[in-house]
Coordinates of C-alpha atoms in Angstrom, one line a residue:
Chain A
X1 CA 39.1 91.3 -42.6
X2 CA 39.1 94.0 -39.5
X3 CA 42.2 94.7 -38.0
X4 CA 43.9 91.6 -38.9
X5 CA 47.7 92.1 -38.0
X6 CA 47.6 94.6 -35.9
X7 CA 47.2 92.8 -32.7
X8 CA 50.7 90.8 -34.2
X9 CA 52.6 94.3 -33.2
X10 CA 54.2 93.7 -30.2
X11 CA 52.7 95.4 -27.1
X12 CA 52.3 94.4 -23.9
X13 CA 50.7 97.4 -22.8
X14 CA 47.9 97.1 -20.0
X15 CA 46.5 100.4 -18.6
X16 CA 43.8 100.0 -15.9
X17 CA 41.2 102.7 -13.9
X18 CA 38.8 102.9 -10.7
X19 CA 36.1 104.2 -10.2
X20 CA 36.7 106.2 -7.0
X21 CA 35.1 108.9 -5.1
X22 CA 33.0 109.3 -8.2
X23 CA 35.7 109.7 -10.5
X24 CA 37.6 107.5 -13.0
X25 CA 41.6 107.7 -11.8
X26 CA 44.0 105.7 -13.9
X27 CA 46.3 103.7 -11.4
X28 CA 49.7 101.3 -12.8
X29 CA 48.6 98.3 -14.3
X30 CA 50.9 96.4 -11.9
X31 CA 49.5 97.5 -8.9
X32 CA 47.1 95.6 -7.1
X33 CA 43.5 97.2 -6.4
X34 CA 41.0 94.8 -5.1
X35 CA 40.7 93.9 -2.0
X36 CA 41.1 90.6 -0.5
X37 CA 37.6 90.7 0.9
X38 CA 35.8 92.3 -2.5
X39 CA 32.7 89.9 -3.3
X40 CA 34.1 90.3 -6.7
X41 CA 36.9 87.7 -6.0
X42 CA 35.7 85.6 -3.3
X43 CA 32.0 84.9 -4.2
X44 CA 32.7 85.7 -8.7
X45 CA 30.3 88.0 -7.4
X46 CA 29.7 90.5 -10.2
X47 CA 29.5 90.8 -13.7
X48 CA 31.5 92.4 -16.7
X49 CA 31.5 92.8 -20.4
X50 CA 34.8 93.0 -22.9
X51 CA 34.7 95.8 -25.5
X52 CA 36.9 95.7 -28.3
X53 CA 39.0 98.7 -28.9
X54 CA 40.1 99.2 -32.6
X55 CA 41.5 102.4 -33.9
X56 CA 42.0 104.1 -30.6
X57 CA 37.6 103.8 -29.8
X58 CA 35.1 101.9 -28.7
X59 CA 32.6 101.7 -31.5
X60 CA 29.8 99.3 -30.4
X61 CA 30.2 100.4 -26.4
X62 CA 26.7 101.1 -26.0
X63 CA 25.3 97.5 -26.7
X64 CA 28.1 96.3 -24.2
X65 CA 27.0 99.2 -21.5
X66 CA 23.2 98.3 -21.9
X67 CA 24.4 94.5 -21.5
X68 CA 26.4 95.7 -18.0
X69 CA 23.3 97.0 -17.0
X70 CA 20.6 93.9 -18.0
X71 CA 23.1 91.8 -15.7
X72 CA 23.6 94.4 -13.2
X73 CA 19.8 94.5 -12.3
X74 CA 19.7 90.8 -12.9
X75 CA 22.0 90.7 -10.0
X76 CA 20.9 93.3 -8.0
X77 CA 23.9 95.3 -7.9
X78 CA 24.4 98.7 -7.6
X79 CA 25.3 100.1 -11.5
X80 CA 27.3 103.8 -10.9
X81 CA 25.7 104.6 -14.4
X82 CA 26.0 105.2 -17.9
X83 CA 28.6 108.5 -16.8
X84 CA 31.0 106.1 -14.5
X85 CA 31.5 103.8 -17.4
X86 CA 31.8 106.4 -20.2
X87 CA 34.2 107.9 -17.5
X88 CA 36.0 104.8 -17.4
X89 CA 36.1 104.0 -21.0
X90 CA 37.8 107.5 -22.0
X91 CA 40.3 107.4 -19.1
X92 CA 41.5 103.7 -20.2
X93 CA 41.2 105.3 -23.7
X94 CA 42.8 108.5 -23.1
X95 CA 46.4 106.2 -21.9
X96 CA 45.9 103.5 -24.8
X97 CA 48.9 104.6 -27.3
X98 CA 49.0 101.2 -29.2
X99 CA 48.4 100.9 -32.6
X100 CA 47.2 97.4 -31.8
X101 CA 43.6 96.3 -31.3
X102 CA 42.7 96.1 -27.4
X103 CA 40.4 94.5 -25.3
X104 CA 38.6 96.4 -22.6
X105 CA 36.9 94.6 -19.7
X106 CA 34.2 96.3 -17.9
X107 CA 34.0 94.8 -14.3
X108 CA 31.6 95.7 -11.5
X109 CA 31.4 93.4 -8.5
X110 CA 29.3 93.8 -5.1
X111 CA 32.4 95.1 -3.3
X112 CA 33.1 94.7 0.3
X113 CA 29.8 93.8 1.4
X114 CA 25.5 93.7 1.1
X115 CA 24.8 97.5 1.1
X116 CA 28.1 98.9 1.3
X117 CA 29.0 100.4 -1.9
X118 CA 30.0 98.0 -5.6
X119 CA 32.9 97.9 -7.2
X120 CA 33.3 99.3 -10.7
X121 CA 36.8 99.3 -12.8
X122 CA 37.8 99.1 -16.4
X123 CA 41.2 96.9 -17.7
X124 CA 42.4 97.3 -21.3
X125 CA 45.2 95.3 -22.9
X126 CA 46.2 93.9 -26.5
X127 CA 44.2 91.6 -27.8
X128 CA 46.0 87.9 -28.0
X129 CA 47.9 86.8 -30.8
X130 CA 46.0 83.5 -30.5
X131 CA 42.7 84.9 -31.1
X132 CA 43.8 87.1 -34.0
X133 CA 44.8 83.4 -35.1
X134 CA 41.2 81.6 -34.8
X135 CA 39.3 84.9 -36.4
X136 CA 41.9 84.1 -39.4
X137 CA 42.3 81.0 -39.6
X138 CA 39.1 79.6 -37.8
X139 CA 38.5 76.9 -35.3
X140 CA 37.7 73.4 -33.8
X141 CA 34.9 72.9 -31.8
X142 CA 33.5 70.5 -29.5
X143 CA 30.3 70.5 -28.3
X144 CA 29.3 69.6 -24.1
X145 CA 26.6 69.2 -22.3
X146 CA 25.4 72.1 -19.8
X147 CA 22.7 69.3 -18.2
X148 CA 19.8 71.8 -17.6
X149 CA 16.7 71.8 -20.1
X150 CA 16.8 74.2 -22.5
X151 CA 13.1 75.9 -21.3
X152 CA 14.3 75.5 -17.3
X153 CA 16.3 78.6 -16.7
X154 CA 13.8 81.1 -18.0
X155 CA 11.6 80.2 -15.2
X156 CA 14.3 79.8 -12.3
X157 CA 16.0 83.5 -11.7
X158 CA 18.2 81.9 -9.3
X159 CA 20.7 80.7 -11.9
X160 CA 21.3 84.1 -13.4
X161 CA 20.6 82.6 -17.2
X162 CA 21.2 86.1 -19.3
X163 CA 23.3 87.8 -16.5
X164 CA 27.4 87.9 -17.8
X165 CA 28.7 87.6 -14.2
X166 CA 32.4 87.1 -13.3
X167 CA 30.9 83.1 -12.1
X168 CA 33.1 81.8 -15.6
X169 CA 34.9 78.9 -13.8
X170 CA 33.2 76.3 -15.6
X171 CA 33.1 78.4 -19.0
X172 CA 37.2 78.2 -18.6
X173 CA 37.2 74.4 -17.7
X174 CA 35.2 73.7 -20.6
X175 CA 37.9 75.6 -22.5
X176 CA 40.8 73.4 -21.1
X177 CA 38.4 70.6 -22.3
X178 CA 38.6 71.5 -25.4
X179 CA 42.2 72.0 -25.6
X180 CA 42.7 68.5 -24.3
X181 CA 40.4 67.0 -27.2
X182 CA 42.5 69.5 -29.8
X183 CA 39.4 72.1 -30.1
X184 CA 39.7 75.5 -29.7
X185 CA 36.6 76.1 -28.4
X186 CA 33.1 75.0 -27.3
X187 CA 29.1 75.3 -28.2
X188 CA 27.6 74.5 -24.8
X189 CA 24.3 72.1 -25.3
X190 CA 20.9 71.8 -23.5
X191 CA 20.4 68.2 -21.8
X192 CA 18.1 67.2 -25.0
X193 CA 20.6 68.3 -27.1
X194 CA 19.7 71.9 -28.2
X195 CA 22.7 74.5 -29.4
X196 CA 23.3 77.1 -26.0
X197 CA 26.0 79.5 -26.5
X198 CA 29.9 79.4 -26.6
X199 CA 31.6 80.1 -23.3
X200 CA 32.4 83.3 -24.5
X201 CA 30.6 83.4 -27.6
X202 CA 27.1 83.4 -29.5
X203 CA 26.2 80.7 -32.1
X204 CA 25.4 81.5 -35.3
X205 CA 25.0 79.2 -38.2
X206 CA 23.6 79.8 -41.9
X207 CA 21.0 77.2 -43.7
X208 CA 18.8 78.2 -46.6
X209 CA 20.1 81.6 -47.1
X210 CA 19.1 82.2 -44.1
X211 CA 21.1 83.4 -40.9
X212 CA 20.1 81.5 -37.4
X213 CA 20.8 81.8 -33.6
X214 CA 19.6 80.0 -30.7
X215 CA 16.2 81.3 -28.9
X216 CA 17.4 84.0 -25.4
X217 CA 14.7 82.1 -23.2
X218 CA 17.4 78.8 -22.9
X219 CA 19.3 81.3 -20.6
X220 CA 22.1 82.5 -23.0
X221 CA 23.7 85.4 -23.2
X222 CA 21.7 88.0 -25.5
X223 CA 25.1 88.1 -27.8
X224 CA 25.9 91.7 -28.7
X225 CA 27.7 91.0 -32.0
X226 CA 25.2 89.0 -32.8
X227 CA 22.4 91.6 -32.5
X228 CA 24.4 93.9 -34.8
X229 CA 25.4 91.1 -37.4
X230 CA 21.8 90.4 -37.6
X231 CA 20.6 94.0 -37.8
X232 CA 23.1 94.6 -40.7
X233 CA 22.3 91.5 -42.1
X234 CA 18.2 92.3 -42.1
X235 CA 19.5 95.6 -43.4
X236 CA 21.2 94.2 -46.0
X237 CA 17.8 92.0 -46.7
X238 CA 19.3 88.9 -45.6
X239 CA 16.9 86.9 -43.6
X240 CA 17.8 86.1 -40.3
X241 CA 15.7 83.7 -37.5
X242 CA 16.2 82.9 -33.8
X243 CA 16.1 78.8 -34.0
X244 CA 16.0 76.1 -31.6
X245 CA 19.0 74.1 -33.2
X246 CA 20.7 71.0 -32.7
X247 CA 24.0 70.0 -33.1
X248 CA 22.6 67.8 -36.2
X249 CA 21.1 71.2 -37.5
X250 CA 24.8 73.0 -37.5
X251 CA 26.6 69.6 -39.1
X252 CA 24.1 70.4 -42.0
X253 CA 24.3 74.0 -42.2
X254 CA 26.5 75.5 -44.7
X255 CA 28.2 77.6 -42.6
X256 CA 28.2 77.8 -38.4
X257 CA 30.5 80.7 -36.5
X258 CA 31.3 81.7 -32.9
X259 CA 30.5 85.5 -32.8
X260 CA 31.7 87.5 -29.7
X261 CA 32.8 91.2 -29.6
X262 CA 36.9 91.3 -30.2
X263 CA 37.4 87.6 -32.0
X264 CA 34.2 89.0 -34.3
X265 CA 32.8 85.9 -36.5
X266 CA 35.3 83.0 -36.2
X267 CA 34.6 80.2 -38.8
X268 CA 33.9 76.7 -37.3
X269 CA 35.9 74.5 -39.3
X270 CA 35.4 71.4 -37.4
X271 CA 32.7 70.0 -35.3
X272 CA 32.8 67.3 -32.8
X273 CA 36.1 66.2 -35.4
X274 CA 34.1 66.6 -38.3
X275 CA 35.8 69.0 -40.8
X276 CA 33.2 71.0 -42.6
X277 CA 32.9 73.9 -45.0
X278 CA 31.8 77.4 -44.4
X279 CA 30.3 77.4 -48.0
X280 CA 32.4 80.6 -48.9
X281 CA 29.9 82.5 -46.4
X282 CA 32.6 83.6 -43.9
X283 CA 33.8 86.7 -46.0
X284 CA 30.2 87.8 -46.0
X285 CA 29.1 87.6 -42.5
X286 CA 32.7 89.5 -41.8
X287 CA 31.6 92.2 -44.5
X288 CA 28.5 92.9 -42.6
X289 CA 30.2 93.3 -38.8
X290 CA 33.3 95.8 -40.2
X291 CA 30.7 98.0 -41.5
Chain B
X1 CA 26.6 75.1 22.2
X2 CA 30.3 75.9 21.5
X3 CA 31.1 79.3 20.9
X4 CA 27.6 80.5 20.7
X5 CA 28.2 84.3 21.9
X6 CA 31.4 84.1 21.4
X7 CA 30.7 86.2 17.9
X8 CA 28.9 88.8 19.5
X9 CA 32.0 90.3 21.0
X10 CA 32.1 93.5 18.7
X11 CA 35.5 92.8 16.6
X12 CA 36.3 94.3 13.4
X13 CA 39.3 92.8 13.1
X14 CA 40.4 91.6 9.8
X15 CA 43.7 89.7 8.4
X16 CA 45.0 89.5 5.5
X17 CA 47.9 87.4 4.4
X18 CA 49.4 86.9 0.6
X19 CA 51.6 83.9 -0.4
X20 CA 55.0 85.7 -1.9
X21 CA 58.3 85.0 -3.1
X22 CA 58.0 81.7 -1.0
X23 CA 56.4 82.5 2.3
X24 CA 53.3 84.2 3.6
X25 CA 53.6 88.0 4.4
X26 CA 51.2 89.4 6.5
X27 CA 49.2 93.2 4.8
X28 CA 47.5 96.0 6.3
X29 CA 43.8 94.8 5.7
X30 CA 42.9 97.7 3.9
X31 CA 45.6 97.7 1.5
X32 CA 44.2 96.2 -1.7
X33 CA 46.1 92.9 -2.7
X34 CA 44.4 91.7 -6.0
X35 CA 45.7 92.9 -9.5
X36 CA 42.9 93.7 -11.8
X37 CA 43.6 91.4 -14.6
X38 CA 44.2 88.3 -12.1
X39 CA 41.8 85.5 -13.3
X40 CA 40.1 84.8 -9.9
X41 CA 38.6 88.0 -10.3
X42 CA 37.7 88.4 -14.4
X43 CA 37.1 84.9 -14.6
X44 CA 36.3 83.4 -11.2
X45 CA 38.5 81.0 -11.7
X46 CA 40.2 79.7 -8.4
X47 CA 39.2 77.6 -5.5
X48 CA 39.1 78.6 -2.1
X49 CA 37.9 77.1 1.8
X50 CA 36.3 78.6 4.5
X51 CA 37.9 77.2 7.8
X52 CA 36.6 77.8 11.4
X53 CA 38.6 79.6 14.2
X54 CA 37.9 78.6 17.8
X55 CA 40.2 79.3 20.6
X56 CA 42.5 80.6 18.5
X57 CA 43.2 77.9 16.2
X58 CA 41.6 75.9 13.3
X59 CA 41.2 72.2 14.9
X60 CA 39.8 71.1 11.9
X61 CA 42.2 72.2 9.3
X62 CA 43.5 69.1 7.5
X63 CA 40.4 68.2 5.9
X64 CA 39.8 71.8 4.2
X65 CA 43.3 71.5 3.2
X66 CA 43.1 68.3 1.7
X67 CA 39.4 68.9 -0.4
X68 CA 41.2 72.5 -1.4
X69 CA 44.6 70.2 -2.9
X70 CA 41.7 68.1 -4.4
X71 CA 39.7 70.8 -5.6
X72 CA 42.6 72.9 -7.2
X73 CA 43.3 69.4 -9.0
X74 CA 39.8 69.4 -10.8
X75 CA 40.3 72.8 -12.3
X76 CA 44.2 71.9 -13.2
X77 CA 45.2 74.7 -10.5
X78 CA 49.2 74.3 -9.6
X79 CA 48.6 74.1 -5.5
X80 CA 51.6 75.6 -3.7
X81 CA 51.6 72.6 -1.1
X82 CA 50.3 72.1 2.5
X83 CA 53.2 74.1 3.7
X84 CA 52.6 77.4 1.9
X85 CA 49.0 76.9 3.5
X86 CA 49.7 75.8 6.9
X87 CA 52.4 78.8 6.9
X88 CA 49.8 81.2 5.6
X89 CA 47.3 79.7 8.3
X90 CA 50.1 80.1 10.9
X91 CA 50.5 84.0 9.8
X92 CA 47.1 84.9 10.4
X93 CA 46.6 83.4 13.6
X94 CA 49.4 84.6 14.3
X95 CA 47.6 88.2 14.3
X96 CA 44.2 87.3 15.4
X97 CA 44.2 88.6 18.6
X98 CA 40.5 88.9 19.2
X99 CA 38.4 86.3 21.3
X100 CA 35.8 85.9 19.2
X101 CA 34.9 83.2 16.4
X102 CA 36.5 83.8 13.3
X103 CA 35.7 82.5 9.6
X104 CA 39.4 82.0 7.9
X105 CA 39.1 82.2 4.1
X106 CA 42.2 80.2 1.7
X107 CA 41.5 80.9 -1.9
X108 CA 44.0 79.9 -4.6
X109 CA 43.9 81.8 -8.0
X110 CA 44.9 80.7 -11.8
X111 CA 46.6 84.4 -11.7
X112 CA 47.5 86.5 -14.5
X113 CA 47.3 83.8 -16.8
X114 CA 47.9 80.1 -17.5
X115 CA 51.7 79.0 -17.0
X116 CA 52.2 82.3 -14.9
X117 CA 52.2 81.7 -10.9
X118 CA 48.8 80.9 -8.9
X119 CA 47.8 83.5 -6.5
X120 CA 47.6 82.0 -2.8
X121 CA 46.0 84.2 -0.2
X122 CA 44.2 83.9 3.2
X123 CA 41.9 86.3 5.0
X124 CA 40.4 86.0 8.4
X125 CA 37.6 87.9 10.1
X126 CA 35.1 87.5 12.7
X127 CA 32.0 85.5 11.8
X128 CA 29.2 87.0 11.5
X129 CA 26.2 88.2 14.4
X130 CA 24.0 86.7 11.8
X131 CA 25.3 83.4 11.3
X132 CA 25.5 82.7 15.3
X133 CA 21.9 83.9 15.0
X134 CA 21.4 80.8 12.8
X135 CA 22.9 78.5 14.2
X136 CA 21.4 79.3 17.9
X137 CA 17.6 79.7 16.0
X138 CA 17.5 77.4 13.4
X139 CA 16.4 78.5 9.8
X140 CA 13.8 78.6 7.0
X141 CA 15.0 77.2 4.0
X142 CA 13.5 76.6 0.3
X143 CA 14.5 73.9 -2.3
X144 CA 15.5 75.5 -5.3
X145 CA 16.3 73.4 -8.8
X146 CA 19.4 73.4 -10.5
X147 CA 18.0 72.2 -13.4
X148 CA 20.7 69.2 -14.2
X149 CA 19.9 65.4 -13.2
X150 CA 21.8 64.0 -10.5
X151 CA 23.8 61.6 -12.3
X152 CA 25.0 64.3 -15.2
X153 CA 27.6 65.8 -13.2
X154 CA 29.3 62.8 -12.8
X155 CA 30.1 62.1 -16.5
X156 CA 31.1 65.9 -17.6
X157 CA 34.2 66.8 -15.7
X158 CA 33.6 70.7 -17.5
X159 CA 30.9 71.4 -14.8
X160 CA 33.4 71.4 -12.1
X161 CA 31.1 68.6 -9.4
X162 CA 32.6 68.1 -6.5
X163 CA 35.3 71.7 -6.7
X164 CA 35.0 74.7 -4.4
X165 CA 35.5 76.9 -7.0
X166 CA 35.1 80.9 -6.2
X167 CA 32.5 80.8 -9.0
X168 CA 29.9 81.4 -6.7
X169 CA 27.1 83.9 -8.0
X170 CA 24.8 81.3 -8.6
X171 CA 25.1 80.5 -5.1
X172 CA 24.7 83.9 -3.9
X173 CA 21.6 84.4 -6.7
X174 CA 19.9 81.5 -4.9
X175 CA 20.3 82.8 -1.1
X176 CA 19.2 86.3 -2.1
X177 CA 16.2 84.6 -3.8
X178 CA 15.5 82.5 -0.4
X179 CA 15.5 86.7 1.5
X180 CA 13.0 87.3 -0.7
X181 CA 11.0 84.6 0.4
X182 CA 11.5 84.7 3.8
X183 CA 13.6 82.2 4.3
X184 CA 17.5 81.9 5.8
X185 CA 19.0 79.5 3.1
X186 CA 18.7 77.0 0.3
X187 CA 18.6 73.3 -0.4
X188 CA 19.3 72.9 -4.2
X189 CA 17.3 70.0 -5.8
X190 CA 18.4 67.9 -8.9
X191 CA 15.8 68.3 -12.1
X192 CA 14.3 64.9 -10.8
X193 CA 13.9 66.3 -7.0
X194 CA 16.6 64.6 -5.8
X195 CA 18.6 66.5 -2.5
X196 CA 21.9 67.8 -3.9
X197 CA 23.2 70.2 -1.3
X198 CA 22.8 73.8 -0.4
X199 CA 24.8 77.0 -1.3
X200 CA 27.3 77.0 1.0
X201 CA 26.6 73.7 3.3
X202 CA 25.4 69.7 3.3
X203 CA 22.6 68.5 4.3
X204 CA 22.2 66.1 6.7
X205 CA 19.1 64.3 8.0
X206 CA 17.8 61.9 10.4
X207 CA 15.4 59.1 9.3
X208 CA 14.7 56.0 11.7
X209 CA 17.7 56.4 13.9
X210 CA 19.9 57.0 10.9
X211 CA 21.8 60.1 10.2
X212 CA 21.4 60.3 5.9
X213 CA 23.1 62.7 3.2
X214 CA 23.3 62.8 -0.7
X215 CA 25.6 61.0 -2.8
X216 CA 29.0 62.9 -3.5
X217 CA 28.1 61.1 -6.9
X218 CA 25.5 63.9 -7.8
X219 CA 28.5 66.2 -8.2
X220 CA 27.7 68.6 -4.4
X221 CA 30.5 69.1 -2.7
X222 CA 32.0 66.3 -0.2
X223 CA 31.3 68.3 3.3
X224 CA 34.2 68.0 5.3
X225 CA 31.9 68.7 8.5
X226 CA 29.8 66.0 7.4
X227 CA 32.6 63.8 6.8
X228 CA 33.3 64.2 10.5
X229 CA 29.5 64.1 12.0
X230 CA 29.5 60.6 10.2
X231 CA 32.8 59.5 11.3
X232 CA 31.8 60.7 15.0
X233 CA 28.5 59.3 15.2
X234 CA 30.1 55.8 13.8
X235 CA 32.2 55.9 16.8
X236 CA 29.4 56.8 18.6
X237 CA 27.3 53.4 17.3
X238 CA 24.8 55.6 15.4
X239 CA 24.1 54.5 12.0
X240 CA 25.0 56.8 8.9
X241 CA 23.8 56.2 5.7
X242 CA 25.0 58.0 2.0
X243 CA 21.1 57.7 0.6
X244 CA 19.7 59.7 -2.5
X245 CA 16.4 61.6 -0.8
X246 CA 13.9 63.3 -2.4
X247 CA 12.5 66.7 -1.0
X248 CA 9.2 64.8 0.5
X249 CA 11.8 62.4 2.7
X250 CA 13.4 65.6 4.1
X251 CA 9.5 66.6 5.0
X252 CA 9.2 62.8 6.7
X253 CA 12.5 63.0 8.3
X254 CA 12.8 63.6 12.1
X255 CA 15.6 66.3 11.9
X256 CA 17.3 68.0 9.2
X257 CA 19.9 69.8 9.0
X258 CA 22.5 72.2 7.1
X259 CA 26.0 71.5 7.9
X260 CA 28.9 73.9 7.6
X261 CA 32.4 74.5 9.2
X262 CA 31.3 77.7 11.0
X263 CA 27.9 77.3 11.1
X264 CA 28.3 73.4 12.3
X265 CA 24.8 72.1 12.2
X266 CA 21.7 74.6 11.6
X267 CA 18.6 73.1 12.3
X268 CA 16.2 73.9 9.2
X269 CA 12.7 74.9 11.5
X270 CA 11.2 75.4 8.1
X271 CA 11.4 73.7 5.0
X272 CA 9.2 75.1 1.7
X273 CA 7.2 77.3 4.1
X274 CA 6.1 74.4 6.4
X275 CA 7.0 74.2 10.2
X276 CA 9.0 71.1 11.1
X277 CA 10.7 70.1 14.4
X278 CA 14.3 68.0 14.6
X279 CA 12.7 65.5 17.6
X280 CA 15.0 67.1 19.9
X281 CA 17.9 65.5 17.7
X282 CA 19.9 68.4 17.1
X283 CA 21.4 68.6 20.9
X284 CA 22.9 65.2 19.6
X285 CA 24.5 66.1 16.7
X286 CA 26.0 69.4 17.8
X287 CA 27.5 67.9 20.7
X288 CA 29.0 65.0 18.5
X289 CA 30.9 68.1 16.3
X290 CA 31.8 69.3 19.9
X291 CA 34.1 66.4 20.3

């Protein structure tokens, strides 16, 4: 299993960079470097990706970069490019002197106003001990209801289905929902009942042999680990199919996962209370994203 | 009209003041405040209230204070208490030396992480030449679907109804959707039709003598400038009336409004693209929020 343990090595290391007068400058991580009147802050005006950092690079940055941009122009926001971020990434790169795995958040926000210019920065810091824990040991879920039809927000732009934004307020209070109910995490469902997305996270369930994920036109994110699990997968000659699922579908599956870019394929071993089995699939699935 | 003008004084002045080691300290404006890991910015996961200033003070502060104590309680937000606010309010009137209007921003943060210290801040800056505009003119607004019935809020808490949380890109999304279409603002519609509320106000309307607005029940936010146009028509013997309406009784109605703190009541002149007059109503309501 990838990187397992390392993130247990003590660090609190956080190294953070702007992107200023067209350059990437590393700043102290303490230090504060947003304004009071960014957009970023007091509209979640903005969007971002994470990026995991394992042995000292960024190996699947370009999936997250071409993410930053989809949600960018889904925003209208100004991107500062592919250079700014690659800029960014090796200056947060260049200070990282962990042995532990990181997690590198990608941030650009719409700055101090409507045509003046975005905001763009890059934070990296270890990744938590706790999700070291659910990629190892798995997790509980509960699933909630989102409320909107699963075919509504492909044809209403205005509710930024697809865009990553820094908007994550109710993503984070269906979190502490969780908690409360003794899950560690959530699959987000369409009012009649179709599989969405984790709050940070894609679904991903096996049935058959074969590996499925939830159709992109319900307004998820387009998961990035996902893409590649399935592109190894095909490679591999598994079969792999994007599915309208219901929670029904993933009680039956043989196996069901939360993929997302640093926690990788975490095993749902509980749904909705139910314990259930992963079928011995997990190890697989793992195989194919640490290639 | 109060204050109508008053904006168009040129002021760039701007406060800022942070909440710190137990009382609120006053910073240059242009000194960045916000770390770059604090969750109201990677997350937008805080609350906040915008609070007209007129005179010189905030005459209407105790409600904003009391839904932003009500909102940090939906999202489990430790509040530092009315007096770090009123002393943070204090400080930055205490600096606003400018004539004109101003639009005073309290947002309260989760901060670098859960159990750490919230982040209490408070900015304040002249309101805007545009938003005078709109409230002297009138606006164009379209209905825009959220996609979620009105009575789904109410039953899952993870949604966040009835918080002013700074997770507002959706929000945003939906006004820069309205520019494209010519029109000033939004009224957001529940997958039924039903009014819910728009971006950044309540709507208000008058039917038969009655002043009407949505159900806090549908999850909108509970206006406190509402609140206070019902209490002061009541007092005025003018019937009010908390009535689901659909977008068609808004096009029957003999005035509607959008109702804001610093915008007060904005006559919407257009609704979907069709011209619609407010019966010469709207001299009424403003002076009743002129009390």
């Amino acid at each position: 299993m990838p990187g397992v343990g390392q993130a247990e090595g003590v660090s609190d290391e956080r190294v953070v960079a702007l992107w200023r007068d067209g350059g990437a400058v590393v700043v102290p991580a303490d230090e504060p470097v947003l304004s009071a009147f960014d957009l970023g802050l007091v509209r979640g005006d903005g969007v971002f990706e994470t990026v995991a950092v394992t042995g000292g690079g960024t190996p699947h940055l370009d999936a997250h970069l071409a993410r930053l941009e989809r949600s960018a122009r889904l925003m209208e926001l100004a991107d500062p490019g592919r250079g700014a971020w690659q800029a960014l990434v090796d200056a947060l790169l260049a200070r990282w002197s962990t042995p532990v795995e990181g997690a590198m958040r990608l941030l650009l926000t719409r700055g101090l106003g409507v045509g003046l210019p975005t905001t763009a920065l890059g934070v990296l810091s270890p990744v938590p001990a706790e999700t070291v824990r659910q990629r190892t040991e798995g997790i509980a879920v509960v699933t909630l209801g989102l409320g909107v039809p699963a075919d509504f927000r492909s044809t209403a732009p205005w509710l930024l289905g697809g865009a990553k934004t820094l908007s994550y307020a109710v993503n984070m209070a269906a979190l502490r929902h969780a908690a409360v109910h003794g899950a560690d995490d959530v699959i987000f469902t369409s009012l009649e009942g179709q599989i969405l997305e984790g709050p940070t996270s894609t679904v991903v369930w096996s049935a058959d042999g074969v590996l499925h994920t939830p159709p992109p036109e319900t307004g998820i994110l387009p998961g990035t680990t996902m893409a590649r699990l399935f592109a190894r997968a095909a490679e591999a000659g598994r079969p792999t199919a994007v599915t309208p699922g219901t929670v029904d579908d993933l009680q039956a599956a043989d196996a069901v996962w939360l993929v997302s870019g640093v926690r990788a394929a975490a095993t749902v071993h509980t749904l909705d209370g139910v314990p259930r089995g992963d079928a011995g699939l997990s190890a697989g699935v793992r195989g194919l994203l640490a290639r």
